[in-house]
Short mmCIF file of C-alpha atoms and ligand atoms in Angstrom, two decimals:
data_model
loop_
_atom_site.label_atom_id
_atom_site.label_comp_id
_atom_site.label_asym_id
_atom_site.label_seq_id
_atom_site.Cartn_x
_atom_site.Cartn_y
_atom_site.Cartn_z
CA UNK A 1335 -47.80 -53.35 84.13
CA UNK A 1336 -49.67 -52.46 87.04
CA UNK A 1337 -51.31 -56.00 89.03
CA UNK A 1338 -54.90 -55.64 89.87
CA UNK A 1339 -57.75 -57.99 90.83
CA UNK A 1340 -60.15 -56.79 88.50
CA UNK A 1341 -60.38 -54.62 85.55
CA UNK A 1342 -64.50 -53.35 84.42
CA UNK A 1343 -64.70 -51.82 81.31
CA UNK A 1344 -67.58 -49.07 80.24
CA UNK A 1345 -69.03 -48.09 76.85
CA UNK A 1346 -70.29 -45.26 79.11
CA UNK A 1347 -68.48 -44.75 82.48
CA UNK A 1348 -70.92 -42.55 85.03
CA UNK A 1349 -68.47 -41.80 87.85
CA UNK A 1350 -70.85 -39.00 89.59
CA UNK A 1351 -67.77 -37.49 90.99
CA UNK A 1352 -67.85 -33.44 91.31
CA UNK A 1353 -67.59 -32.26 87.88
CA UNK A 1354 -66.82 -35.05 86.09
CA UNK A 1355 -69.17 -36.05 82.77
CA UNK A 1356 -69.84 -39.16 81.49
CA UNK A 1357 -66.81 -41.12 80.17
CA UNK A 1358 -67.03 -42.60 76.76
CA UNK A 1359 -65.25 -45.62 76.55
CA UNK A 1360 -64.14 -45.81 80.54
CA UNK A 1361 -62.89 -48.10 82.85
CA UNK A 1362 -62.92 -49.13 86.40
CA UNK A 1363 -59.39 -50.87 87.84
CA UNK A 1364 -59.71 -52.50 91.17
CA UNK A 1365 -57.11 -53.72 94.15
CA UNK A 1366 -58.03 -54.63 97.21
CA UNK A 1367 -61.55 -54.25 97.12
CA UNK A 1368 -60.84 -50.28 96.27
CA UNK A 1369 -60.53 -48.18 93.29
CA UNK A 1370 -57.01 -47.76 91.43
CA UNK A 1371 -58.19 -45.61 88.65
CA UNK A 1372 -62.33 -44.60 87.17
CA UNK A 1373 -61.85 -42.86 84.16
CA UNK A 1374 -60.78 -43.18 80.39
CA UNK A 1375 -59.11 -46.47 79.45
CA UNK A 1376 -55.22 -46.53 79.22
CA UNK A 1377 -53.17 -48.03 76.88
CA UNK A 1378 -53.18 -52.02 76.38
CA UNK A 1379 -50.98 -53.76 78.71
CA UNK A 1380 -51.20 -50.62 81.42
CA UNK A 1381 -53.00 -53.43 83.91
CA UNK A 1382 -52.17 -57.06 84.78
CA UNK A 1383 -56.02 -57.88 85.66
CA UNK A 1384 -56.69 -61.33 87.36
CA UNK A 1385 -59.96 -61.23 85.72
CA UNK A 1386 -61.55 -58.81 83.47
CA UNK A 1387 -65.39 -57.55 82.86
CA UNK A 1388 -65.84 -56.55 79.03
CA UNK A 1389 -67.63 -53.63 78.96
CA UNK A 1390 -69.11 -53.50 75.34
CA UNK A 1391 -73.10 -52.60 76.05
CA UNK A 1392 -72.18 -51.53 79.36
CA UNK A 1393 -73.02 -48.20 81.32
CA UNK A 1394 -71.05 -48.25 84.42
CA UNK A 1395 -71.81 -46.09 87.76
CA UNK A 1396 -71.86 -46.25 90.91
CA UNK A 1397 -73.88 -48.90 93.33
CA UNK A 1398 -77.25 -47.29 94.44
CA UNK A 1399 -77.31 -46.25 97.78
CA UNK A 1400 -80.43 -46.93 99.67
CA UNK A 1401 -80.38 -44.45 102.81
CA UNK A 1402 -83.68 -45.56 104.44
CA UNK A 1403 -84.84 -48.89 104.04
CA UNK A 1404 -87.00 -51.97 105.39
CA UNK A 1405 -85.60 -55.01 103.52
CA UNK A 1406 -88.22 -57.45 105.10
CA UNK A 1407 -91.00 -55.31 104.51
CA UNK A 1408 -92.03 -57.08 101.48
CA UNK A 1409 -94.93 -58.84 103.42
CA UNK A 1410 -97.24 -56.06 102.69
CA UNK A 1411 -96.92 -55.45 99.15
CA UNK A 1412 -99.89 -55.41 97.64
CA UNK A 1413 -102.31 -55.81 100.65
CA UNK A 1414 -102.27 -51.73 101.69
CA UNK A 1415 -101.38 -50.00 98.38
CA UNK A 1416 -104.66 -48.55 97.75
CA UNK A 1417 -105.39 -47.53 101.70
CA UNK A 1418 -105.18 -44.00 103.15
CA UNK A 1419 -101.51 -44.24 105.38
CA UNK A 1420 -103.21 -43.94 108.16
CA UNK A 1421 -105.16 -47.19 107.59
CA UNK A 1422 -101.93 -48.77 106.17
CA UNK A 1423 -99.63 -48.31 108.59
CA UNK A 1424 -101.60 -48.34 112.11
CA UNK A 1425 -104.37 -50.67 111.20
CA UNK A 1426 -102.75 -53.30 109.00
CA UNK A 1427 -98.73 -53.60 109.33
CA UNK A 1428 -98.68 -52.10 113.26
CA UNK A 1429 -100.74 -55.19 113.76
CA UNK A 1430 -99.72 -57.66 111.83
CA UNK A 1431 -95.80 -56.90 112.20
CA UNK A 1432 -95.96 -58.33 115.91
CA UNK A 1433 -97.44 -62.08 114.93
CA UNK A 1434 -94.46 -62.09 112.60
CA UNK A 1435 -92.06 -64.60 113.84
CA UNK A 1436 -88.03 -63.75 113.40
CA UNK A 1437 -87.76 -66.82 111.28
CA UNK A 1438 -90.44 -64.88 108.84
CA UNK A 1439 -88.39 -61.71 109.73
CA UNK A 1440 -85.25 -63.42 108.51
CA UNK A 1441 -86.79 -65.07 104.90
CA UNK A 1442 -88.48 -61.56 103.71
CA UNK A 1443 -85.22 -59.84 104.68
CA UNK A 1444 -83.57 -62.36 102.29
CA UNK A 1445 -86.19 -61.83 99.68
CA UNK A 1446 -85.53 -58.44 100.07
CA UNK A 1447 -81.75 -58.32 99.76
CA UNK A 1448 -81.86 -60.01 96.59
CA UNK A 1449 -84.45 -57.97 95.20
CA UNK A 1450 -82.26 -54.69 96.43
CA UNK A 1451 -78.94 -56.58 95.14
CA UNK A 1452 -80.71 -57.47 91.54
CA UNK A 1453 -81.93 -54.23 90.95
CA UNK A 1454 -78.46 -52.22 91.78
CA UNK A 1455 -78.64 -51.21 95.40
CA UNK A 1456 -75.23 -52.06 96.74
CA UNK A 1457 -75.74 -50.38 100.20
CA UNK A 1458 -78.68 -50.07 102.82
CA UNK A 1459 -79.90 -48.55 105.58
CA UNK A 1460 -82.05 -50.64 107.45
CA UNK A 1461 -84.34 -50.27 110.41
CA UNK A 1462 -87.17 -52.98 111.27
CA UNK A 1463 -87.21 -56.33 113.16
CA UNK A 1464 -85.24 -59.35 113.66
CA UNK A 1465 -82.16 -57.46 112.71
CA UNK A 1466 -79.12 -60.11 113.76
CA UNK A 1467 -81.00 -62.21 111.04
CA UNK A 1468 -80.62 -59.52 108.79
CA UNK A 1469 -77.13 -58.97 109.46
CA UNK A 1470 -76.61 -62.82 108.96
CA UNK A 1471 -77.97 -62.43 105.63
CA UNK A 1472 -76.25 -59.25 104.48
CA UNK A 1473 -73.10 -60.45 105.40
CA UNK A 1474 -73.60 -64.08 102.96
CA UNK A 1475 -75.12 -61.77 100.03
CA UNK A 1476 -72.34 -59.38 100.06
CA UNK A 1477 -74.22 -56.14 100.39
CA UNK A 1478 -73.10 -53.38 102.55
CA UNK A 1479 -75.85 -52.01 105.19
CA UNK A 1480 -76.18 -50.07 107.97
CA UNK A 1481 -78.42 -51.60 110.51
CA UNK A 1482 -80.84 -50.49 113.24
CA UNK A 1483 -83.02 -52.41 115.57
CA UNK A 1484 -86.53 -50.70 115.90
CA UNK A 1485 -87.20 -49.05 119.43
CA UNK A 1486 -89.75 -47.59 120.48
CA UNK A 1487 -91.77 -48.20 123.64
CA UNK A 1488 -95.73 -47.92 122.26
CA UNK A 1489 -97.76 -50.78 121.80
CA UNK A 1490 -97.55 -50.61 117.93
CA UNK A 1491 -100.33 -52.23 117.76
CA UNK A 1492 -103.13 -50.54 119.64
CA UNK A 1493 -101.58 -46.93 118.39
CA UNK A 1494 -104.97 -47.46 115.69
CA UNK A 1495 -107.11 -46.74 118.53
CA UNK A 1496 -105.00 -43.73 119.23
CA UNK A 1497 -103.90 -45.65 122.67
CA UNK A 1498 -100.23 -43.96 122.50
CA UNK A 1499 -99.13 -44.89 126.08
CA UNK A 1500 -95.28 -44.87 126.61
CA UNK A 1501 -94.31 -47.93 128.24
CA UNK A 1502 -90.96 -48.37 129.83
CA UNK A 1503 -90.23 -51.57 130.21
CA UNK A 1504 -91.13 -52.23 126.20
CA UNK A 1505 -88.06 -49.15 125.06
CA UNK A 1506 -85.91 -50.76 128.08
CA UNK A 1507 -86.37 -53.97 126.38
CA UNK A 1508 -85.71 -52.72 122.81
CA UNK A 1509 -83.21 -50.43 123.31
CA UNK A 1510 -81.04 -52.49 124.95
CA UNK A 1511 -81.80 -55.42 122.13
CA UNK A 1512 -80.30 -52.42 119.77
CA UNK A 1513 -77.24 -51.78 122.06
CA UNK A 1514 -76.20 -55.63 121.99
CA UNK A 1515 -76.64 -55.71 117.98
CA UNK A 1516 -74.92 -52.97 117.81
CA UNK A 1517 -72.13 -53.90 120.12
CA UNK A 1518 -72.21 -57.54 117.96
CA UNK A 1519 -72.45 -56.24 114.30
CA UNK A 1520 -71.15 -52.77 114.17
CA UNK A 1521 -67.92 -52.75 112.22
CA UNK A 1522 -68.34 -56.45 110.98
CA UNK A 1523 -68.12 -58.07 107.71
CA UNK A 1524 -64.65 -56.77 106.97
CA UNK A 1525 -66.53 -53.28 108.02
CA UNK A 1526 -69.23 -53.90 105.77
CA UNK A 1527 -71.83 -54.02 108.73
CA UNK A 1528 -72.40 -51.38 110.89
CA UNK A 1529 -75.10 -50.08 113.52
CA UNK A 1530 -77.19 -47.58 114.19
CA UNK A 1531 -79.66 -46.66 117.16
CA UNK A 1532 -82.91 -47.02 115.46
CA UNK A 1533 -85.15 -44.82 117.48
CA UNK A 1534 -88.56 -45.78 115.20
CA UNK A 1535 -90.71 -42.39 115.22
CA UNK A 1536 -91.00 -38.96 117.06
CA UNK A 1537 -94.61 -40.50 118.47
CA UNK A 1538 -93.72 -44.02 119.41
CA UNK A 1539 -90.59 -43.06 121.32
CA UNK A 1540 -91.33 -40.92 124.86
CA UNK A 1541 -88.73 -38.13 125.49
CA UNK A 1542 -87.06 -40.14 127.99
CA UNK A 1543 -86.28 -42.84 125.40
CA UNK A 1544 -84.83 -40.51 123.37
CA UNK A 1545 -82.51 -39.22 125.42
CA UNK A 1546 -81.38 -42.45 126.52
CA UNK A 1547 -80.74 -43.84 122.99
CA UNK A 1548 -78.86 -40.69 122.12
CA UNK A 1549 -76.70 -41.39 124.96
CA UNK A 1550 -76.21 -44.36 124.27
CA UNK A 1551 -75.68 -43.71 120.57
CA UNK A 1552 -73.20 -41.25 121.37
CA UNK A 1553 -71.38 -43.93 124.03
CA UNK A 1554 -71.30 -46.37 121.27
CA UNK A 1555 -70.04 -44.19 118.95
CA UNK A 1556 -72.59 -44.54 116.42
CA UNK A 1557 -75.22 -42.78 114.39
CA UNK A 1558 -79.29 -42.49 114.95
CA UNK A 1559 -81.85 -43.06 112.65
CA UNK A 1560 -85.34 -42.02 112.46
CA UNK A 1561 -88.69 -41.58 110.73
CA UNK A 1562 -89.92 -37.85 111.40
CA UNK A 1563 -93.09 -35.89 110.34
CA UNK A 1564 -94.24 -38.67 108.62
CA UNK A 1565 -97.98 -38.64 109.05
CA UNK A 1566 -100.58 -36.11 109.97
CA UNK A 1567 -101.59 -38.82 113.39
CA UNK A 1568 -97.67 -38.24 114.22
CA UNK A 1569 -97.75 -34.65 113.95
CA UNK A 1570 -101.07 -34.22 115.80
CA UNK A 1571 -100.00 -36.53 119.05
CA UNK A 1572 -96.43 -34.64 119.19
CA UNK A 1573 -98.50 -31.00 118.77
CA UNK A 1574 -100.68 -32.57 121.62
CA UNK A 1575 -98.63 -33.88 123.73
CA UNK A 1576 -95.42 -31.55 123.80
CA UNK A 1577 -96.93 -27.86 122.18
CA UNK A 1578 -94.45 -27.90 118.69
CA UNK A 1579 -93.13 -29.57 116.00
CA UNK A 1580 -92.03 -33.15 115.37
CA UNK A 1581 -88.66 -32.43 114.70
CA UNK A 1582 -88.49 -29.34 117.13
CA UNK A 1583 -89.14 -32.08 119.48
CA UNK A 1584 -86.51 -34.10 118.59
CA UNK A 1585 -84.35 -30.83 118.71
CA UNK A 1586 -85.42 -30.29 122.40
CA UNK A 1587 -84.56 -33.52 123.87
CA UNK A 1588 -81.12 -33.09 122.46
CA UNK A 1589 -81.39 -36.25 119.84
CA UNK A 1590 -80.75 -33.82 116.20
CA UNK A 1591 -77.46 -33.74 115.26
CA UNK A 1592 -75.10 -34.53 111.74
CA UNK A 1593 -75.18 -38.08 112.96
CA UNK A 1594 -78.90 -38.56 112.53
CA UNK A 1595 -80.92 -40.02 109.08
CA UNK A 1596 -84.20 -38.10 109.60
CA UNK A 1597 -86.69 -40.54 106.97
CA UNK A 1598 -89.57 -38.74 105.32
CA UNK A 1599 -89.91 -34.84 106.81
CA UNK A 1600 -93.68 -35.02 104.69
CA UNK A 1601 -95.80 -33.08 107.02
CA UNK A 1602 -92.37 -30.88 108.64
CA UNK A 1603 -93.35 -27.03 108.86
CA UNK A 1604 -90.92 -24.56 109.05
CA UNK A 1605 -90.08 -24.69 112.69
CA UNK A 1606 -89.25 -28.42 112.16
CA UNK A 1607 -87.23 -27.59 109.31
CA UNK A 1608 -85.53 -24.90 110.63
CA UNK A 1609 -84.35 -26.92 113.71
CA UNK A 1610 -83.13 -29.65 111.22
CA UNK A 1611 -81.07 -27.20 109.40
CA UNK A 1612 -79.49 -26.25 112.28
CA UNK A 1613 -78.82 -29.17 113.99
CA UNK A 1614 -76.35 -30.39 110.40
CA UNK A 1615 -79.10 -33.79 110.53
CA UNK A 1616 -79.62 -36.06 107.21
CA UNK A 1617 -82.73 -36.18 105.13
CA UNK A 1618 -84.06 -39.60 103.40
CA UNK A 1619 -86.36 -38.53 101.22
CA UNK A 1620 -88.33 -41.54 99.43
CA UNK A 1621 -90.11 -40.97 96.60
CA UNK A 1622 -91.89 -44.44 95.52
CA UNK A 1623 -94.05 -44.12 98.60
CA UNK A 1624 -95.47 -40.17 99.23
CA UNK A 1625 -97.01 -40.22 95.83
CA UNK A 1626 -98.41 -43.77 96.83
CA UNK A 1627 -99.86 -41.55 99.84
CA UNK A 1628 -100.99 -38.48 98.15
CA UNK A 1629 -99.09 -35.95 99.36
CA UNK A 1630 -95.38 -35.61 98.41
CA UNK A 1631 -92.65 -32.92 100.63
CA UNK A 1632 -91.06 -30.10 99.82
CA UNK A 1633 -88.06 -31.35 98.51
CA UNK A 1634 -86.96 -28.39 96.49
CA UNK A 1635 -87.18 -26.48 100.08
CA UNK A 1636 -85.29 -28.88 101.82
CA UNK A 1637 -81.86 -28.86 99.04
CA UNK A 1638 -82.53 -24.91 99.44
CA UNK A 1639 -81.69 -25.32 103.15
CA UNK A 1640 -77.96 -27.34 102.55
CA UNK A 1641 -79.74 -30.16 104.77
CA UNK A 1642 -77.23 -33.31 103.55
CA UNK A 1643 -80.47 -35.07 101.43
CA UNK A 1644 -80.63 -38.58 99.58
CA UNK A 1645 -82.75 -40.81 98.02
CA UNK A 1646 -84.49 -44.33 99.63
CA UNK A 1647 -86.76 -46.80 98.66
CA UNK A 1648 -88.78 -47.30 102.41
CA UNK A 1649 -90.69 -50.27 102.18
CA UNK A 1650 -92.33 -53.00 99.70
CA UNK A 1651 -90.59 -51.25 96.40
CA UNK A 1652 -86.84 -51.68 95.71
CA UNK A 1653 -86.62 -50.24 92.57
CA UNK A 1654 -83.91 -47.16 92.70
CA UNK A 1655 -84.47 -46.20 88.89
CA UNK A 1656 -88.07 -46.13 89.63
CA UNK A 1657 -87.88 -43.84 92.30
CA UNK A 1658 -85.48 -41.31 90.46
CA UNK A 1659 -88.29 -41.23 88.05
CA UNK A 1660 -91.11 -40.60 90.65
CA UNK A 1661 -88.96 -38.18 92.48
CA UNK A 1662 -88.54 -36.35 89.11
CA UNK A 1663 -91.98 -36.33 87.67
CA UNK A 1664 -93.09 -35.72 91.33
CA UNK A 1665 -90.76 -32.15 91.23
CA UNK A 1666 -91.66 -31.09 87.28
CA UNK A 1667 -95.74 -31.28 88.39
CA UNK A 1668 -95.15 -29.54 92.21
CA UNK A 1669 -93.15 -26.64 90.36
CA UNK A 1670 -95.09 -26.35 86.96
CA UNK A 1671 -91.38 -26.57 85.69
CA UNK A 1672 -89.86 -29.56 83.20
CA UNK A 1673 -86.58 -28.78 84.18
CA UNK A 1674 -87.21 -28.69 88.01
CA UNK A 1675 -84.91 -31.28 89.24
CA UNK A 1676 -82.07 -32.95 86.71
CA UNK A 1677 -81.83 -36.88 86.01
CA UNK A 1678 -78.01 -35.61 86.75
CA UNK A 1679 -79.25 -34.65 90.21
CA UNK A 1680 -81.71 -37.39 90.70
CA UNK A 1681 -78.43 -40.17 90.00
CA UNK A 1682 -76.44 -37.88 92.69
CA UNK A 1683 -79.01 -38.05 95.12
CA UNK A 1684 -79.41 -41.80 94.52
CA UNK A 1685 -75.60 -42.45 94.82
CA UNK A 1686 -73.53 -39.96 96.67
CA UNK A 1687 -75.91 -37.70 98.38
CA UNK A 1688 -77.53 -40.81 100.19
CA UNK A 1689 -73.57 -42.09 100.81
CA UNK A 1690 -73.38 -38.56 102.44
CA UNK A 1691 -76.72 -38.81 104.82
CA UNK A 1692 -75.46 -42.28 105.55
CA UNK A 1693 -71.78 -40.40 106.47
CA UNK A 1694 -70.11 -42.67 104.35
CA UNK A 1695 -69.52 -40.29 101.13
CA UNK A 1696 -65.72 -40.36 101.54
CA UNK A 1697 -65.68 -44.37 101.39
CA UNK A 1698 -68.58 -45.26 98.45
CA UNK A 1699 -70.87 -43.01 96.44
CA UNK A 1700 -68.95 -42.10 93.03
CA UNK A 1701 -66.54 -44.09 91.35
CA UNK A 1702 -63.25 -41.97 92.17
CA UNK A 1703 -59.55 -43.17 93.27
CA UNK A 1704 -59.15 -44.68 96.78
CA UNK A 1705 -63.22 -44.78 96.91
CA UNK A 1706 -64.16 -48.95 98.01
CA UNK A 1707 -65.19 -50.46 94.35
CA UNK A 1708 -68.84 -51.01 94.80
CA UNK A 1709 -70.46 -50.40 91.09
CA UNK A 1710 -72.70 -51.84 89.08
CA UNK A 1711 -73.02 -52.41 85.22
CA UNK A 1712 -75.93 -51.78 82.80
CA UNK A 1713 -76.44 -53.65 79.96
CA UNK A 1714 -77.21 -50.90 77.57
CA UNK A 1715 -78.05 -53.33 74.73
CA UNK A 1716 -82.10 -53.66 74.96
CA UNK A 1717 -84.56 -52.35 73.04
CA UNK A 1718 -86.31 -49.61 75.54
CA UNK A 1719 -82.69 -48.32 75.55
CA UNK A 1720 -82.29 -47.59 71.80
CA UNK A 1721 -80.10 -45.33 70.79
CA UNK A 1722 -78.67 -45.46 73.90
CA UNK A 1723 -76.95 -41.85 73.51
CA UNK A 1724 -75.02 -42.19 76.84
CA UNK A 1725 -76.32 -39.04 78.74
CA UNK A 1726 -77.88 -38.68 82.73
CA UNK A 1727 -81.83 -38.54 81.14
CA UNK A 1728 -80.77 -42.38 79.32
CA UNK A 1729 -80.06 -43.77 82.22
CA UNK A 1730 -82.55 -42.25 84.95
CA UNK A 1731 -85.60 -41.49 82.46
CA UNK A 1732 -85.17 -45.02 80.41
CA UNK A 1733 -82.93 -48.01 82.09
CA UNK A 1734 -84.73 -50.43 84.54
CA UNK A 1735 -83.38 -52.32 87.57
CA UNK A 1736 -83.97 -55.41 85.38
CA UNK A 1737 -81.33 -53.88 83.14
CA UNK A 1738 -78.20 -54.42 85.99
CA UNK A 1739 -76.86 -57.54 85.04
CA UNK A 1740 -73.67 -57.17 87.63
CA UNK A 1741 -73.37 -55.73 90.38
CA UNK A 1742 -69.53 -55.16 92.73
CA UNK A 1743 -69.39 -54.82 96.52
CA UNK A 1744 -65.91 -54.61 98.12
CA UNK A 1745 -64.71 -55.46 94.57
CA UNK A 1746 -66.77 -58.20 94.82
CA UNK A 1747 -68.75 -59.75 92.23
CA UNK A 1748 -72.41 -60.02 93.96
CA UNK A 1749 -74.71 -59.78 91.09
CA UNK A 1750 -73.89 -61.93 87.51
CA UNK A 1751 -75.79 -62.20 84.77
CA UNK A 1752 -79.05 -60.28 86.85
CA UNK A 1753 -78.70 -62.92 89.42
CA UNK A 1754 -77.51 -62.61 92.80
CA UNK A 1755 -74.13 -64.87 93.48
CA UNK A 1756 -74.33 -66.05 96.43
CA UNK A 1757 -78.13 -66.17 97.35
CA UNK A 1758 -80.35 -69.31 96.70
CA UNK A 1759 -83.11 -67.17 95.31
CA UNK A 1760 -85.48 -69.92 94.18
CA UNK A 1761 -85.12 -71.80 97.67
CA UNK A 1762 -86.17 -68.50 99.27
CA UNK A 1763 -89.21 -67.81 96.76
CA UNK A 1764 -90.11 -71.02 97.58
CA UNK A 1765 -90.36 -70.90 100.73
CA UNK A 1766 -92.14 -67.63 100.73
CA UNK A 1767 -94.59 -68.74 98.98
CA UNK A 1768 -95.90 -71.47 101.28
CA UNK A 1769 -96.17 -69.17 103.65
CA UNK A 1770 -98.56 -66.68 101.80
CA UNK A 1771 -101.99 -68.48 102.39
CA UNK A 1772 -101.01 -67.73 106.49
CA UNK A 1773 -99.97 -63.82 105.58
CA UNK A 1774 -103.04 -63.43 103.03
CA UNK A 1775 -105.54 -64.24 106.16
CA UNK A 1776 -103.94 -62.62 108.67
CA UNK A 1777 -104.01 -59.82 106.54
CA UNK A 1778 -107.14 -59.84 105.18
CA UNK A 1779 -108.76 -60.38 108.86
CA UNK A 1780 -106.72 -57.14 109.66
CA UNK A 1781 -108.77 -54.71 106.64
CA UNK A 1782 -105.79 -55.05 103.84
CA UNK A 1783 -107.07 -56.02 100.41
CA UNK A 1784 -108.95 -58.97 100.61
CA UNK A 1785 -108.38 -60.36 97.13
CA UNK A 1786 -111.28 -63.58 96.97
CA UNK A 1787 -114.24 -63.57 97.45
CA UNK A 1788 -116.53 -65.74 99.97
CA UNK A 1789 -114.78 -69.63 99.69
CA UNK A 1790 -111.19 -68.73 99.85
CA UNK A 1791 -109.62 -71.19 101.78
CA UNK A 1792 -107.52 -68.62 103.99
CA UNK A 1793 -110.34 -65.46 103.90
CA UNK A 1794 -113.22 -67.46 104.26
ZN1 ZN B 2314 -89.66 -46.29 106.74
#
């Protein structure tokens, strides 16, 4: 008999390890926060468990990984939804992310981790605000996360009047606000925390930032992260200013490299994708929020290449099996083809391929020997599931993140019965929701949604 801490059991066992199917009747044994053995079950009395999951109604796979992320974005859902991203991004968040206090900063960001935690993301990638805060709150939940502080030296909010003046003294500021979290947080949490330079876009960063926070990235020890060639505007002020490409920009000042999460690539031509491929960086790809935006990239182009690419969520939606569905649907209409991307694919992309753009696809990812136990469990037993057959398309074309009922970080039980374990969730929704009569006006005054009419107490 072989002593382990816990023992999770699987009707259907998705490991998303290199050519291994779905297990029938599988099972997960864990020690030490790491996997003993993810595969069929073994004989009664093979394991001592100290506790064990039944896995009757029970897919099992591996905890969604969530390679680009914003977990305190939620403040904008709704208000921006139906805008062009132009309008959404530079004329209504720019401006109304910098009268956000941190203490806002740090409630959303706990809103958001239980809404990522709940719905089967077990790792992040995070770049925004406010991120000690975050950090605090990742390491109570029990998520894992990479973490970035958001530098840039613009003034965010005047970039809608196309004022994109470099300031140095507002990227001194910021970048070294990154260094010190990173210096804090990076291999904290038993290692569950770490850092990354979170250079915020190719147009709100000047070259000279760039170069700094690659050297200091590279001093550190740590990896870069980035939103590229995500809007027309951003593509336009780079062609203007420096005669090429976003991301043959980013090549030139020596920032590209396998180290670097490159989030979005939308509007990248050939040069920029070229220099990507070349340079070994990472590509987020996040497909809840380009259809939102009209235009969705080339993603078929991008595997073609060998660039290392996974799957996100971005900002306001956390829904992972969602976005394996838009991502999907997205592919069959681009290519005229039903059987342009696999729901096998779209779970590797959402697992193991956004491990390996993160650089952690030898430590989480698929459910294999010596791999850290994060998983998550299905339950299999609902009606929009029936007959659950046990094949990729029942999971990815049919499941819902309502459907993960637990979720396992370390080997740690996070997520039980749907709920988060160690989150107050209702405190937090509480809390949030005094506060929305403040957001809705400052909001509304910037051009989002107004939702009432003449007599609303907050939109006049
Ligand atoms: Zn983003």
């Amino acid at each position: 008999m072989i002593e382990i801490d816990l023992l999770v059991r699987a009707e259907f066992l998705y490991p998303v390890s290199p050519g291994l199917p779905v297990i029938p009747n599988g099972e997960v044994a864990i020690a030490g926060g790491r996997i003993l053995h993810a595969g069929p079950r073994q004989p009664e009395g093979h394991w001592a468990p100290a506790r064990t999951i039944n896995g009757s109604g029970r897919a099992v796979l591996p905890g969604f990984v969530n390679c680009h992320s914003h977990a305190a974005s939620l403040v904008f859902r709704s208000q921006t939804d139906d805008h062009a991203a132009k309008a959404a991004l530079l004329e209504v968040a720019f401006r109304m992310e910098k009268d956000i206090t941190e203490d806002e900063w740090a409630l959303l960001a706990e809103a958001g981790c239980a809404d990522m935690l709940q719905s089967g993301i077990t790792t992040i990638n995070d770049i925004w605000y406010a991120p000690h805060r975050l950090a605090d709150t990742v390491e109570a939940c029990g998520l894992r996360a990479q973490i970035a502080h958001k530098v840039f030296d613009v003034r965010l909010h005047e970039l809608w009047r196309g004022d994109y003046t470099h300031h140095p003294d507002i990227g001194e500021e910021r970048l070294s606000d990154g260094i010190a979290f990173a210096e804090r947080w990076h291999g904290a949490a038993d290692g569950r925390i770490t850092a990354r330079i979170g250079t915020h876009a190719t147009d709100t960063c000047s070259a000279e930032l760039l170069r700094t926070a690659r050297a200091e990235a590279d001093r550190l020890g740590i990896g870069m992260h980035i939103h590229a060639a995500q809007s027309v505007a951003e593509v336009e002020q780079i062609r203007a200013a420096h005669g090429c490409g976003p991301l043959e920009f980013l090549r030139d000042v020596g920032m590209l490299g396998p180290d670097v999460v490159l989030a979005h690539l939308v509007f990248a031509g050939t040069g920029d994708l070229d220099a990507v491929e070349e340079s070994g960086a990472a590509y987020a790809h996040c497909p809840t929020i380009y259809p939102r935006r009209g235009r969705y990239p080339p993603l078929e182009d991008i595997m073609a290449r060998g660039i290392p690419t996974g799957f996100a969520t971005d900002w306001m939606l956390n829904d992972p099996f969602e976005g394996m569905r838009n991502a999907l649907n997205a592919m069959r209409l681009r290519l005229g083809s039903p059987t342009a991307l696999s729901c096998a694919k779209a779970l590797e992309l959402h697992t193991i391929g956004a491990a390996r753009v993160m650089g952690l696809q030898d430590e989480i990812g698929s459910l294999e020997q010596g791999k850290k136990a994060d998983l998550i469990m299905v339950d299999i037993d609902r009606p929009h599931l029936q007959p659950y057959y046990g094949d990729y398309a029942a999971l990815v074309y049919y499941a819902r993140a309502s459907d993960v009922v637990t979720s396992i970080v370390d080997g740690a039980v996070v997520v039980e019965n749907g709920r988060p374990t160690r989150l107050d969730r209702e405190q937090t929704m509480a809390r949030i929701r005094e506060k929305v009569p403040g957001w809705r006006g400052k909001l509304a005054a910037l051009g989002s949604r107004a939702v009432f009419g003449p007599g609303c107490p907050c939109c006049g």
